[in-house]
Amino acid sequence: MTVTAAEMKEIERNATENGLSYAQMMENAGRAAADFICQNQPVLRTAAIFVGKGNNGGDGFVIARYLRERGVRTAVILVEGEPKSEIARDNRNKLDASTPVWPIADLQMDQINWIFDADATVDAIYGTGFHGELDDLARAATTMICRSLGTVFAIDLPSGVNADTGEAANGAAMADHTLALHAQKPAHELARAHCGVTTVLDIGIPV
């Protein structure tokens, strides 16, 4: 099944009307993504998670929590500052105190080197709502993602890729694995070079 960004919004809205909250969908998505990363990364000692200010970033916070609970040393990189959506903020606040949260503009060289050397890199900056161009900080993040030595996992879409058209903004991220939430989007076929291998994750919405 392939759905557009607008269709996915409608699917989520209908799911909430039938009792599945956005918060539970985010929890389900983050847990499923963490499960996939653990199952598909042969060596997983460290993970760098890049998050945006919206709900894609909220998924990243959930992933960070589950990976940390499993003993993975995890760092979260804030690309757009603190989260803006309430459920993303709630999940940011659930992070263990031992999980560092680094604003991208303040990264030190030792932190950058740690990110580059991480076994897994998670791109949770932008999801289906992205269109247009990446700003300077987002391009700095996607450049780091593309240069990382570990396996890159994009949540729903690589940041900078338009969900419906597959158009990739200048500097768009490149992923080894893209974890599509609930259903594939047109870009998963149209921008396969950016998405890598796409796997659909169950986030609790009935099919």
mmCIF file with all atom_site columns, C-alpha atoms in Angstrom:
data_model
loop_
_atom_site.group_PDB
_atom_site.id
_atom_site.type_symbol
_atom_site.label_atom_id
_atom_site.label_alt_id
_atom_site.label_comp_id
_atom_site.label_asym_id
_atom_site.label_entity_id
_atom_site.label_seq_id
_atom_site.pdbx_PDB_ins_code
_atom_site.Cartn_x
_atom_site.Cartn_y
_atom_site.Cartn_z
_atom_site.occupancy
_atom_site.B_iso_or_equiv
_atom_site.pdbx_formal_charge
_atom_site.auth_seq_id
_atom_site.auth_comp_id
_atom_site.auth_asym_id
_atom_site.auth_atom_id
_atom_site.pdbx_PDB_model_num
ATOM 1   C CA . MET A 1 1   ? 0.000   0.000  0.000  1.00 0.00 ? 1   MET A CA 1
ATOM 2   C CA . THR A 1 2   ? 1.259   3.452  -0.966 1.00 0.00 ? 2   THR A CA 1
ATOM 3   C CA . VAL A 1 3   ? -0.303  6.655  0.378  1.00 0.00 ? 3   VAL A CA 1
ATOM 4   C CA . THR A 1 4   ? 0.398   10.341 -0.125 1.00 0.00 ? 4   THR A CA 1
ATOM 5   C CA . ALA A 1 5   ? 1.291   12.699 2.710  1.00 0.00 ? 5   ALA A CA 1
ATOM 6   C CA . ALA A 1 6   ? -2.277  14.064 2.752  1.00 0.00 ? 6   ALA A CA 1
ATOM 7   C CA . GLU A 1 7   ? -3.746  10.561 2.785  1.00 0.00 ? 7   GLU A CA 1
ATOM 8   C CA . MET A 1 8   ? -1.467  9.601  5.678  1.00 0.00 ? 8   MET A CA 1
ATOM 9   C CA . LYS A 1 9   ? -2.677  12.594 7.681  1.00 0.00 ? 9   LYS A CA 1
ATOM 10  C CA . GLU A 1 10  ? -6.251  11.504 7.086  1.00 0.00 ? 10  GLU A CA 1
ATOM 11  C CA . ILE A 1 11  ? -5.429  7.926  8.100  1.00 0.00 ? 11  ILE A CA 1
ATOM 12  C CA . GLU A 1 12  ? -3.902  9.201  11.345 1.00 0.00 ? 12  GLU A CA 1
ATOM 13  C CA . ARG A 1 13  ? -6.877  11.484 12.002 1.00 0.00 ? 13  ARG A CA 1
ATOM 14  C CA . ASN A 1 14  ? -9.294  8.593  11.510 1.00 0.00 ? 14  ASN A CA 1
ATOM 15  C CA . ALA A 1 15  ? -7.188  6.441  13.819 1.00 0.00 ? 15  ALA A CA 1
ATOM 16  C CA . THR A 1 16  ? -7.402  9.043  16.589 1.00 0.00 ? 16  THR A CA 1
ATOM 17  C CA . GLU A 1 17  ? -11.184 9.185  16.187 1.00 0.00 ? 17  GLU A CA 1
ATOM 18  C CA . ASN A 1 18  ? -11.219 5.426  16.731 1.00 0.00 ? 18  ASN A CA 1
ATOM 19  C CA . GLY A 1 19  ? -9.218  5.623  19.951 1.00 0.00 ? 19  GLY A CA 1
ATOM 20  C CA . LEU A 1 20  ? -5.554  5.454  18.879 1.00 0.00 ? 20  LEU A CA 1
ATOM 21  C CA . SER A 1 21  ? -3.905  8.637  20.123 1.00 0.00 ? 21  SER A CA 1
ATOM 22  C CA . TYR A 1 22  ? -1.083  10.445 18.335 1.00 0.00 ? 22  TYR A CA 1
ATOM 23  C CA . ALA A 1 23  ? 1.019   9.840  21.453 1.00 0.00 ? 23  ALA A CA 1
ATOM 24  C CA . GLN A 1 24  ? 0.459   6.077  21.189 1.00 0.00 ? 24  GLN A CA 1
ATOM 25  C CA . MET A 1 25  ? 1.266   6.110  17.469 1.00 0.00 ? 25  MET A CA 1
ATOM 26  C CA . MET A 1 26  ? 4.536   7.892  18.253 1.00 0.00 ? 26  MET A CA 1
ATOM 27  C CA . GLU A 1 27  ? 5.343   5.384  20.992 1.00 0.00 ? 27  GLU A CA 1
ATOM 28  C CA . ASN A 1 28  ? 4.559   2.480  18.644 1.00 0.00 ? 28  ASN A CA 1
ATOM 29  C CA . ALA A 1 29  ? 6.647   3.996  15.844 1.00 0.00 ? 29  ALA A CA 1
ATOM 30  C CA . GLY A 1 30  ? 9.659   4.632  18.041 1.00 0.00 ? 30  GLY A CA 1
ATOM 31  C CA . ARG A 1 31  ? 9.539   1.188  19.629 1.00 0.00 ? 31  ARG A CA 1
ATOM 32  C CA . ALA A 1 32  ? 9.163   -0.539 16.246 1.00 0.00 ? 32  ALA A CA 1
ATOM 33  C CA . ALA A 1 33  ? 12.051  1.474  14.811 1.00 0.00 ? 33  ALA A CA 1
ATOM 34  C CA . ALA A 1 34  ? 14.284  0.656  17.795 1.00 0.00 ? 34  ALA A CA 1
ATOM 35  C CA . ASP A 1 35  ? 13.400  -3.032 17.381 1.00 0.00 ? 35  ASP A CA 1
ATOM 36  C CA . PHE A 1 36  ? 14.313  -2.890 13.685 1.00 0.00 ? 36  PHE A CA 1
ATOM 37  C CA . ILE A 1 37  ? 17.610  -1.106 14.350 1.00 0.00 ? 37  ILE A CA 1
ATOM 38  C CA . CYS A 1 38  ? 18.610  -3.635 17.011 1.00 0.00 ? 38  CYS A CA 1
ATOM 39  C CA . GLN A 1 39  ? 17.699  -6.566 14.743 1.00 0.00 ? 39  GLN A CA 1
ATOM 40  C CA . ASN A 1 40  ? 19.436  -5.198 11.653 1.00 0.00 ? 40  ASN A CA 1
ATOM 41  C CA . GLN A 1 41  ? 22.599  -3.661 13.072 1.00 0.00 ? 41  GLN A CA 1
ATOM 42  C CA . PRO A 1 42  ? 25.121  -6.462 13.772 1.00 0.00 ? 42  PRO A CA 1
ATOM 43  C CA . VAL A 1 43  ? 27.169  -4.302 16.158 1.00 0.00 ? 43  VAL A CA 1
ATOM 44  C CA . LEU A 1 44  ? 25.179  -1.735 18.105 1.00 0.00 ? 44  LEU A CA 1
ATOM 45  C CA . ARG A 1 45  ? 27.134  -0.109 20.898 1.00 0.00 ? 45  ARG A CA 1
ATOM 46  C CA . THR A 1 46  ? 26.483  3.535  19.997 1.00 0.00 ? 46  THR A CA 1
ATOM 47  C CA . ALA A 1 47  ? 23.778  5.483  18.162 1.00 0.00 ? 47  ALA A CA 1
ATOM 48  C CA . ALA A 1 48  ? 23.534  9.130  17.099 1.00 0.00 ? 48  ALA A CA 1
ATOM 49  C CA . ILE A 1 49  ? 19.974  10.375 16.643 1.00 0.00 ? 49  ILE A CA 1
ATOM 50  C CA . PHE A 1 50  ? 19.301  13.614 14.756 1.00 0.00 ? 50  PHE A CA 1
ATOM 51  C CA . VAL A 1 51  ? 15.898  15.115 15.615 1.00 0.00 ? 51  VAL A CA 1
ATOM 52  C CA . GLY A 1 52  ? 13.829  17.964 14.246 1.00 0.00 ? 52  GLY A CA 1
ATOM 53  C CA . LYS A 1 53  ? 11.325  20.092 16.136 1.00 0.00 ? 53  LYS A CA 1
ATOM 54  C CA . GLY A 1 54  ? 8.193   18.220 15.000 1.00 0.00 ? 54  GLY A CA 1
ATOM 55  C CA . ASN A 1 55  ? 6.714   14.776 15.402 1.00 0.00 ? 55  ASN A CA 1
ATOM 56  C CA . ASN A 1 56  ? 9.401   13.068 13.310 1.00 0.00 ? 56  ASN A CA 1
ATOM 57  C CA . GLY A 1 57  ? 11.797  14.326 15.961 1.00 0.00 ? 57  GLY A CA 1
ATOM 58  C CA . GLY A 1 58  ? 9.411   12.999 18.593 1.00 0.00 ? 58  GLY A CA 1
ATOM 59  C CA . ASP A 1 59  ? 9.802   9.544  17.052 1.00 0.00 ? 59  ASP A CA 1
ATOM 60  C CA . GLY A 1 60  ? 13.549  10.030 17.409 1.00 0.00 ? 60  GLY A CA 1
ATOM 61  C CA . PHE A 1 61  ? 13.262  10.741 21.133 1.00 0.00 ? 61  PHE A CA 1
ATOM 62  C CA . VAL A 1 62  ? 11.271  7.518  21.599 1.00 0.00 ? 62  VAL A CA 1
ATOM 63  C CA . ILE A 1 63  ? 13.908  5.581  19.648 1.00 0.00 ? 63  ILE A CA 1
ATOM 64  C CA . ALA A 1 64  ? 16.635  7.077  21.842 1.00 0.00 ? 64  ALA A CA 1
ATOM 65  C CA . ARG A 1 65  ? 14.791  5.997  24.985 1.00 0.00 ? 65  ARG A CA 1
ATOM 66  C CA . TYR A 1 66  ? 14.329  2.411  23.831 1.00 0.00 ? 66  TYR A CA 1
ATOM 67  C CA . LEU A 1 67  ? 17.905  2.068  22.588 1.00 0.00 ? 67  LEU A CA 1
ATOM 68  C CA . ARG A 1 68  ? 19.253  3.467  25.852 1.00 0.00 ? 68  ARG A CA 1
ATOM 69  C CA . GLU A 1 69  ? 17.116  1.006  27.832 1.00 0.00 ? 69  GLU A CA 1
ATOM 70  C CA . ARG A 1 70  ? 18.784  -1.784 25.829 1.00 0.00 ? 70  ARG A CA 1
ATOM 71  C CA . GLY A 1 71  ? 22.252  -0.638 26.786 1.00 0.00 ? 71  GLY A CA 1
ATOM 72  C CA . VAL A 1 72  ? 23.112  1.310  23.627 1.00 0.00 ? 72  VAL A CA 1
ATOM 73  C CA . ARG A 1 73  ? 25.088  4.488  24.309 1.00 0.00 ? 73  ARG A CA 1
ATOM 74  C CA . THR A 1 74  ? 22.903  7.079  22.626 1.00 0.00 ? 74  THR A CA 1
ATOM 75  C CA . ALA A 1 75  ? 23.217  10.793 21.912 1.00 0.00 ? 75  ALA A CA 1
ATOM 76  C CA . VAL A 1 76  ? 20.478  13.047 20.549 1.00 0.00 ? 76  VAL A CA 1
ATOM 77  C CA . ILE A 1 77  ? 21.358  15.976 18.294 1.00 0.00 ? 77  ILE A CA 1
ATOM 78  C CA . LEU A 1 78  ? 18.844  18.845 18.196 1.00 0.00 ? 78  LEU A CA 1
ATOM 79  C CA . VAL A 1 79  ? 18.801  20.217 14.651 1.00 0.00 ? 79  VAL A CA 1
ATOM 80  C CA . GLU A 1 80  ? 16.097  22.875 15.127 1.00 0.00 ? 80  GLU A CA 1
ATOM 81  C CA . GLY A 1 81  ? 16.248  23.518 18.845 1.00 0.00 ? 81  GLY A CA 1
ATOM 82  C CA . GLU A 1 82  ? 13.837  22.113 21.393 1.00 0.00 ? 82  GLU A CA 1
ATOM 83  C CA . PRO A 1 83  ? 10.740  20.280 20.121 1.00 0.00 ? 83  PRO A CA 1
ATOM 84  C CA . LYS A 1 84  ? 7.622   22.319 19.370 1.00 0.00 ? 84  LYS A CA 1
ATOM 85  C CA . SER A 1 85  ? 4.866   19.706 19.463 1.00 0.00 ? 85  SER A CA 1
ATOM 86  C CA . GLU A 1 86  ? 3.527   18.704 22.869 1.00 0.00 ? 86  GLU A CA 1
ATOM 87  C CA . ILE A 1 87  ? 3.949   14.952 22.378 1.00 0.00 ? 87  ILE A CA 1
ATOM 88  C CA . ALA A 1 88  ? 7.496   15.426 21.102 1.00 0.00 ? 88  ALA A CA 1
ATOM 89  C CA . ARG A 1 89  ? 8.294   17.531 24.189 1.00 0.00 ? 89  ARG A CA 1
ATOM 90  C CA . ASP A 1 90  ? 6.815   14.855 26.421 1.00 0.00 ? 90  ASP A CA 1
ATOM 91  C CA . ASN A 1 91  ? 9.110   12.248 24.891 1.00 0.00 ? 91  ASN A CA 1
ATOM 92  C CA . ARG A 1 92  ? 12.111  14.544 25.127 1.00 0.00 ? 92  ARG A CA 1
ATOM 93  C CA . ASN A 1 93  ? 11.381  14.828 28.856 1.00 0.00 ? 93  ASN A CA 1
ATOM 94  C CA . LYS A 1 94  ? 11.236  11.021 29.203 1.00 0.00 ? 94  LYS A CA 1
ATOM 95  C CA . LEU A 1 95  ? 14.874  10.621 28.167 1.00 0.00 ? 95  LEU A CA 1
ATOM 96  C CA . ASP A 1 96  ? 17.165  9.123  30.761 1.00 0.00 ? 96  ASP A CA 1
ATOM 97  C CA . ALA A 1 97  ? 19.511  11.661 32.347 1.00 0.00 ? 97  ALA A CA 1
ATOM 98  C CA . SER A 1 98  ? 22.437  9.653  30.974 1.00 0.00 ? 98  SER A CA 1
ATOM 99  C CA . THR A 1 99  ? 21.372  10.378 27.367 1.00 0.00 ? 99  THR A CA 1
ATOM 100 C CA . PRO A 1 100 ? 23.159  13.551 26.210 1.00 0.00 ? 100 PRO A CA 1
ATOM 101 C CA . VAL A 1 101 ? 21.210  16.047 24.123 1.00 0.00 ? 101 VAL A CA 1
ATOM 102 C CA . TRP A 1 102 ? 23.433  18.253 21.956 1.00 0.00 ? 102 TRP A CA 1
ATOM 103 C CA . PRO A 1 103 ? 22.261  21.337 19.986 1.00 0.00 ? 103 PRO A CA 1
ATOM 104 C CA . ILE A 1 104 ? 23.877  21.005 16.569 1.00 0.00 ? 104 ILE A CA 1
ATOM 105 C CA . ALA A 1 105 ? 25.139  24.594 16.612 1.00 0.00 ? 105 ALA A CA 1
ATOM 106 C CA . ASP A 1 106 ? 27.094  23.924 19.821 1.00 0.00 ? 106 ASP A CA 1
ATOM 107 C CA . LEU A 1 107 ? 28.773  20.658 18.855 1.00 0.00 ? 107 LEU A CA 1
ATOM 108 C CA . GLN A 1 108 ? 32.407  20.292 19.889 1.00 0.00 ? 108 GLN A CA 1
ATOM 109 C CA . MET A 1 109 ? 34.964  18.372 17.848 1.00 0.00 ? 109 MET A CA 1
ATOM 110 C CA . ASP A 1 110 ? 34.982  15.401 20.226 1.00 0.00 ? 110 ASP A CA 1
ATOM 111 C CA . GLN A 1 111 ? 31.184  15.187 19.942 1.00 0.00 ? 111 GLN A CA 1
ATOM 112 C CA . ILE A 1 112 ? 31.336  15.397 16.139 1.00 0.00 ? 112 ILE A CA 1
ATOM 113 C CA . ASN A 1 113 ? 33.907  12.607 16.060 1.00 0.00 ? 113 ASN A CA 1
ATOM 114 C CA . TRP A 1 114 ? 31.693  10.513 18.353 1.00 0.00 ? 114 TRP A CA 1
ATOM 115 C CA . ILE A 1 115 ? 28.762  11.026 15.974 1.00 0.00 ? 115 ILE A CA 1
ATOM 116 C CA . PHE A 1 116 ? 30.805  10.059 12.913 1.00 0.00 ? 116 PHE A CA 1
ATOM 117 C CA . ASP A 1 117 ? 32.018  6.886  14.647 1.00 0.00 ? 117 ASP A CA 1
ATOM 118 C CA . ALA A 1 118 ? 28.598  5.757  15.972 1.00 0.00 ? 118 ALA A CA 1
ATOM 119 C CA . ASP A 1 119 ? 27.480  2.283  14.919 1.00 0.00 ? 119 ASP A CA 1
ATOM 120 C CA . ALA A 1 120 ? 24.045  3.598  13.891 1.00 0.00 ? 120 ALA A CA 1
ATOM 121 C CA . THR A 1 121 ? 22.843  7.028  12.803 1.00 0.00 ? 121 THR A CA 1
ATOM 122 C CA . VAL A 1 122 ? 19.133  7.850  12.913 1.00 0.00 ? 122 VAL A CA 1
ATOM 123 C CA . ASP A 1 123 ? 17.659  10.586 10.724 1.00 0.00 ? 123 ASP A CA 1
ATOM 124 C CA . ALA A 1 124 ? 14.507  11.810 12.505 1.00 0.00 ? 124 ALA A CA 1
ATOM 125 C CA . ILE A 1 125 ? 14.613  15.432 11.359 1.00 0.00 ? 125 ILE A CA 1
ATOM 126 C CA . TYR A 1 126 ? 11.845  15.725 8.754  1.00 0.00 ? 126 TYR A CA 1
ATOM 127 C CA . GLY A 1 127 ? 9.074   13.347 7.732  1.00 0.00 ? 127 GLY A CA 1
ATOM 128 C CA . THR A 1 128 ? 6.185   13.566 5.284  1.00 0.00 ? 128 THR A CA 1
ATOM 129 C CA . GLY A 1 129 ? 5.606   17.267 5.933  1.00 0.00 ? 129 GLY A CA 1
ATOM 130 C CA . PHE A 1 130 ? 8.868   18.370 4.323  1.00 0.00 ? 130 PHE A CA 1
ATOM 131 C CA . HIS A 1 131 ? 8.865   20.491 1.184  1.00 0.00 ? 131 HIS A CA 1
ATOM 132 C CA . GLY A 1 132 ? 11.131  23.162 -0.210 1.00 0.00 ? 132 GLY A CA 1
ATOM 133 C CA . GLU A 1 133 ? 14.790  23.503 0.742  1.00 0.00 ? 133 GLU A CA 1
ATOM 134 C CA . LEU A 1 134 ? 16.944  22.621 3.736  1.00 0.00 ? 134 LEU A CA 1
ATOM 135 C CA . ASP A 1 135 ? 18.276  25.513 5.784  1.00 0.00 ? 135 ASP A CA 1
ATOM 136 C CA . ASP A 1 136 ? 21.937  25.764 6.797  1.00 0.00 ? 136 ASP A CA 1
ATOM 137 C CA . LEU A 1 137 ? 21.623  23.833 10.066 1.00 0.00 ? 137 LEU A CA 1
ATOM 138 C CA . ALA A 1 138 ? 19.556  21.093 8.440  1.00 0.00 ? 138 ALA A CA 1
ATOM 139 C CA . ARG A 1 139 ? 22.146  20.786 5.663  1.00 0.00 ? 139 ARG A CA 1
ATOM 140 C CA . ALA A 1 140 ? 24.877  20.585 8.281  1.00 0.00 ? 140 ALA A CA 1
ATOM 141 C CA . ALA A 1 141 ? 22.946  17.723 9.880  1.00 0.00 ? 141 ALA A CA 1
ATOM 142 C CA . THR A 1 142 ? 22.322  15.847 6.631  1.00 0.00 ? 142 THR A CA 1
ATOM 143 C CA . THR A 1 143 ? 25.987  16.264 5.689  1.00 0.00 ? 143 THR A CA 1
ATOM 144 C CA . MET A 1 144 ? 27.000  14.658 8.973  1.00 0.00 ? 144 MET A CA 1
ATOM 145 C CA . ILE A 1 145 ? 24.457  11.882 8.424  1.00 0.00 ? 145 ILE A CA 1
ATOM 146 C CA . CYS A 1 146 ? 25.814  11.164 4.945  1.00 0.00 ? 146 CYS A CA 1
ATOM 147 C CA . ARG A 1 147 ? 29.416  11.136 6.188  1.00 0.00 ? 147 ARG A CA 1
ATOM 148 C CA . SER A 1 148 ? 28.779  8.953  9.219  1.00 0.00 ? 148 SER A CA 1
ATOM 149 C CA . LEU A 1 149 ? 30.561  5.609  9.288  1.00 0.00 ? 149 LEU A CA 1
ATOM 150 C CA . GLY A 1 150 ? 27.641  3.685  10.785 1.00 0.00 ? 150 GLY A CA 1
ATOM 151 C CA . THR A 1 151 ? 24.435  2.419  9.222  1.00 0.00 ? 151 THR A CA 1
ATOM 152 C CA . VAL A 1 152 ? 21.922  5.207  8.517  1.00 0.00 ? 152 VAL A CA 1
ATOM 153 C CA . PHE A 1 153 ? 18.265  4.630  9.396  1.00 0.00 ? 153 PHE A CA 1
ATOM 154 C CA . ALA A 1 154 ? 15.773  7.272  8.198  1.00 0.00 ? 154 ALA A CA 1
ATOM 155 C CA . ILE A 1 155 ? 12.432  7.523  9.979  1.00 0.00 ? 155 ILE A CA 1
ATOM 156 C CA . ASP A 1 156 ? 9.608   7.614  7.399  1.00 0.00 ? 156 ASP A CA 1
ATOM 157 C CA . LEU A 1 157 ? 11.755  9.514  4.849  1.00 0.00 ? 157 LEU A CA 1
ATOM 158 C CA . PRO A 1 158 ? 15.319  10.754 4.494  1.00 0.00 ? 158 PRO A CA 1
ATOM 159 C CA . SER A 1 159 ? 15.306  14.415 5.467  1.00 0.00 ? 159 SER A CA 1
ATOM 160 C CA . GLY A 1 160 ? 15.044  16.676 2.457  1.00 0.00 ? 160 GLY A CA 1
ATOM 161 C CA . VAL A 1 161 ? 12.999  14.253 0.313  1.00 0.00 ? 161 VAL A CA 1
ATOM 162 C CA . ASN A 1 162 ? 9.452   15.238 -0.668 1.00 0.00 ? 162 ASN A CA 1
ATOM 163 C CA . ALA A 1 163 ? 7.082   12.407 0.288  1.00 0.00 ? 163 ALA A CA 1
ATOM 164 C CA . ASP A 1 164 ? 4.816   12.754 -2.749 1.00 0.00 ? 164 ASP A CA 1
ATOM 165 C CA . THR A 1 165 ? 7.158   13.724 -5.586 1.00 0.00 ? 165 THR A CA 1
ATOM 166 C CA . GLY A 1 166 ? 10.408  12.123 -4.476 1.00 0.00 ? 166 GLY A CA 1
ATOM 167 C CA . GLU A 1 167 ? 12.162  15.414 -5.218 1.00 0.00 ? 167 GLU A CA 1
ATOM 168 C CA . ALA A 1 168 ? 15.335  15.730 -3.157 1.00 0.00 ? 168 ALA A CA 1
ATOM 169 C CA . ALA A 1 169 ? 16.398  19.130 -1.881 1.00 0.00 ? 169 ALA A CA 1
ATOM 170 C CA . ASN A 1 170 ? 20.032  20.163 -2.149 1.00 0.00 ? 170 ASN A CA 1
ATOM 171 C CA . GLY A 1 171 ? 21.892  18.248 0.550  1.00 0.00 ? 171 GLY A CA 1
ATOM 172 C CA . ALA A 1 172 ? 19.095  15.738 1.249  1.00 0.00 ? 172 ALA A CA 1
ATOM 173 C CA . ALA A 1 173 ? 20.064  12.827 3.474  1.00 0.00 ? 173 ALA A CA 1
ATOM 174 C CA . MET A 1 174 ? 20.989  9.401  2.125  1.00 0.00 ? 174 MET A CA 1
ATOM 175 C CA . ALA A 1 175 ? 19.858  6.355  4.105  1.00 0.00 ? 175 ALA A CA 1
ATOM 176 C CA . ASP A 1 176 ? 20.806  2.694  4.122  1.00 0.00 ? 176 ASP A CA 1
ATOM 177 C CA . HIS A 1 177 ? 17.366  1.839  5.517  1.00 0.00 ? 177 HIS A CA 1
ATOM 178 C CA . THR A 1 178 ? 14.183  3.897  5.466  1.00 0.00 ? 178 THR A CA 1
ATOM 179 C CA . LEU A 1 179 ? 11.541  2.864  7.985  1.00 0.00 ? 179 LEU A CA 1
ATOM 180 C CA . ALA A 1 180 ? 8.153   3.817  6.515  1.00 0.00 ? 180 ALA A CA 1
ATOM 181 C CA . LEU A 1 181 ? 5.500   4.395  9.161  1.00 0.00 ? 181 LEU A CA 1
ATOM 182 C CA . HIS A 1 182 ? 2.298   2.420  8.486  1.00 0.00 ? 182 HIS A CA 1
ATOM 183 C CA . ALA A 1 183 ? 2.585   2.561  4.675  1.00 0.00 ? 183 ALA A CA 1
ATOM 184 C CA . GLN A 1 184 ? 4.960   3.372  1.859  1.00 0.00 ? 184 GLN A CA 1
ATOM 185 C CA . LYS A 1 185 ? 4.904   6.882  0.417  1.00 0.00 ? 185 LYS A CA 1
ATOM 186 C CA . PRO A 1 186 ? 5.477   7.622  -3.299 1.00 0.00 ? 186 PRO A CA 1
ATOM 187 C CA . ALA A 1 187 ? 9.029   8.815  -2.572 1.00 0.00 ? 187 ALA A CA 1
ATOM 188 C CA . HIS A 1 188 ? 10.088  5.383  -1.388 1.00 0.00 ? 188 HIS A CA 1
ATOM 189 C CA . GLU A 1 189 ? 10.012  4.275  -5.024 1.00 0.00 ? 189 GLU A CA 1
ATOM 190 C CA . LEU A 1 190 ? 10.683  7.635  -6.678 1.00 0.00 ? 190 LEU A CA 1
ATOM 191 C CA . ALA A 1 191 ? 13.753  8.388  -4.552 1.00 0.00 ? 191 ALA A CA 1
ATOM 192 C CA . ARG A 1 192 ? 15.143  4.911  -3.952 1.00 0.00 ? 192 ARG A CA 1
ATOM 193 C CA . ALA A 1 193 ? 18.708  6.192  -4.239 1.00 0.00 ? 193 ALA A CA 1
ATOM 194 C CA . HIS A 1 194 ? 18.095  8.299  -1.114 1.00 0.00 ? 194 HIS A CA 1
ATOM 195 C CA . CYS A 1 195 ? 15.906  5.798  0.745  1.00 0.00 ? 195 CYS A CA 1
ATOM 196 C CA . GLY A 1 196 ? 17.983  2.637  0.424  1.00 0.00 ? 196 GLY A CA 1
ATOM 197 C CA . VAL A 1 197 ? 15.988  -0.389 1.552  1.00 0.00 ? 197 VAL A CA 1
ATOM 198 C CA . THR A 1 198 ? 12.480  0.579  2.661  1.00 0.00 ? 198 THR A CA 1
ATOM 199 C CA . THR A 1 199 ? 10.672  -1.417 5.355  1.00 0.00 ? 199 THR A CA 1
ATOM 200 C CA . VAL A 1 200 ? 7.118   -0.639 6.487  1.00 0.00 ? 200 VAL A CA 1
ATOM 201 C CA . LEU A 1 201 ? 6.633   -0.546 10.268 1.00 0.00 ? 201 LEU A CA 1
ATOM 202 C CA . ASP A 1 202 ? 3.365   -1.284 12.051 1.00 0.00 ? 202 ASP A CA 1
ATOM 203 C CA . ILE A 1 203 ? 2.460   1.686  14.276 1.00 0.00 ? 203 ILE A CA 1
ATOM 204 C CA . GLY A 1 204 ? -0.855  0.284  15.466 1.00 0.00 ? 204 GLY A CA 1
ATOM 205 C CA . ILE A 1 205 ? -3.198  1.623  12.792 1.00 0.00 ? 205 ILE A CA 1
ATOM 206 C CA . PRO A 1 206 ? -5.508  -1.097 11.448 1.00 0.00 ? 206 PRO A CA 1
ATOM 207 C CA . VAL A 1 207 ? -4.880  -1.833 7.768  1.00 0.00 ? 207 VAL A CA 1
#
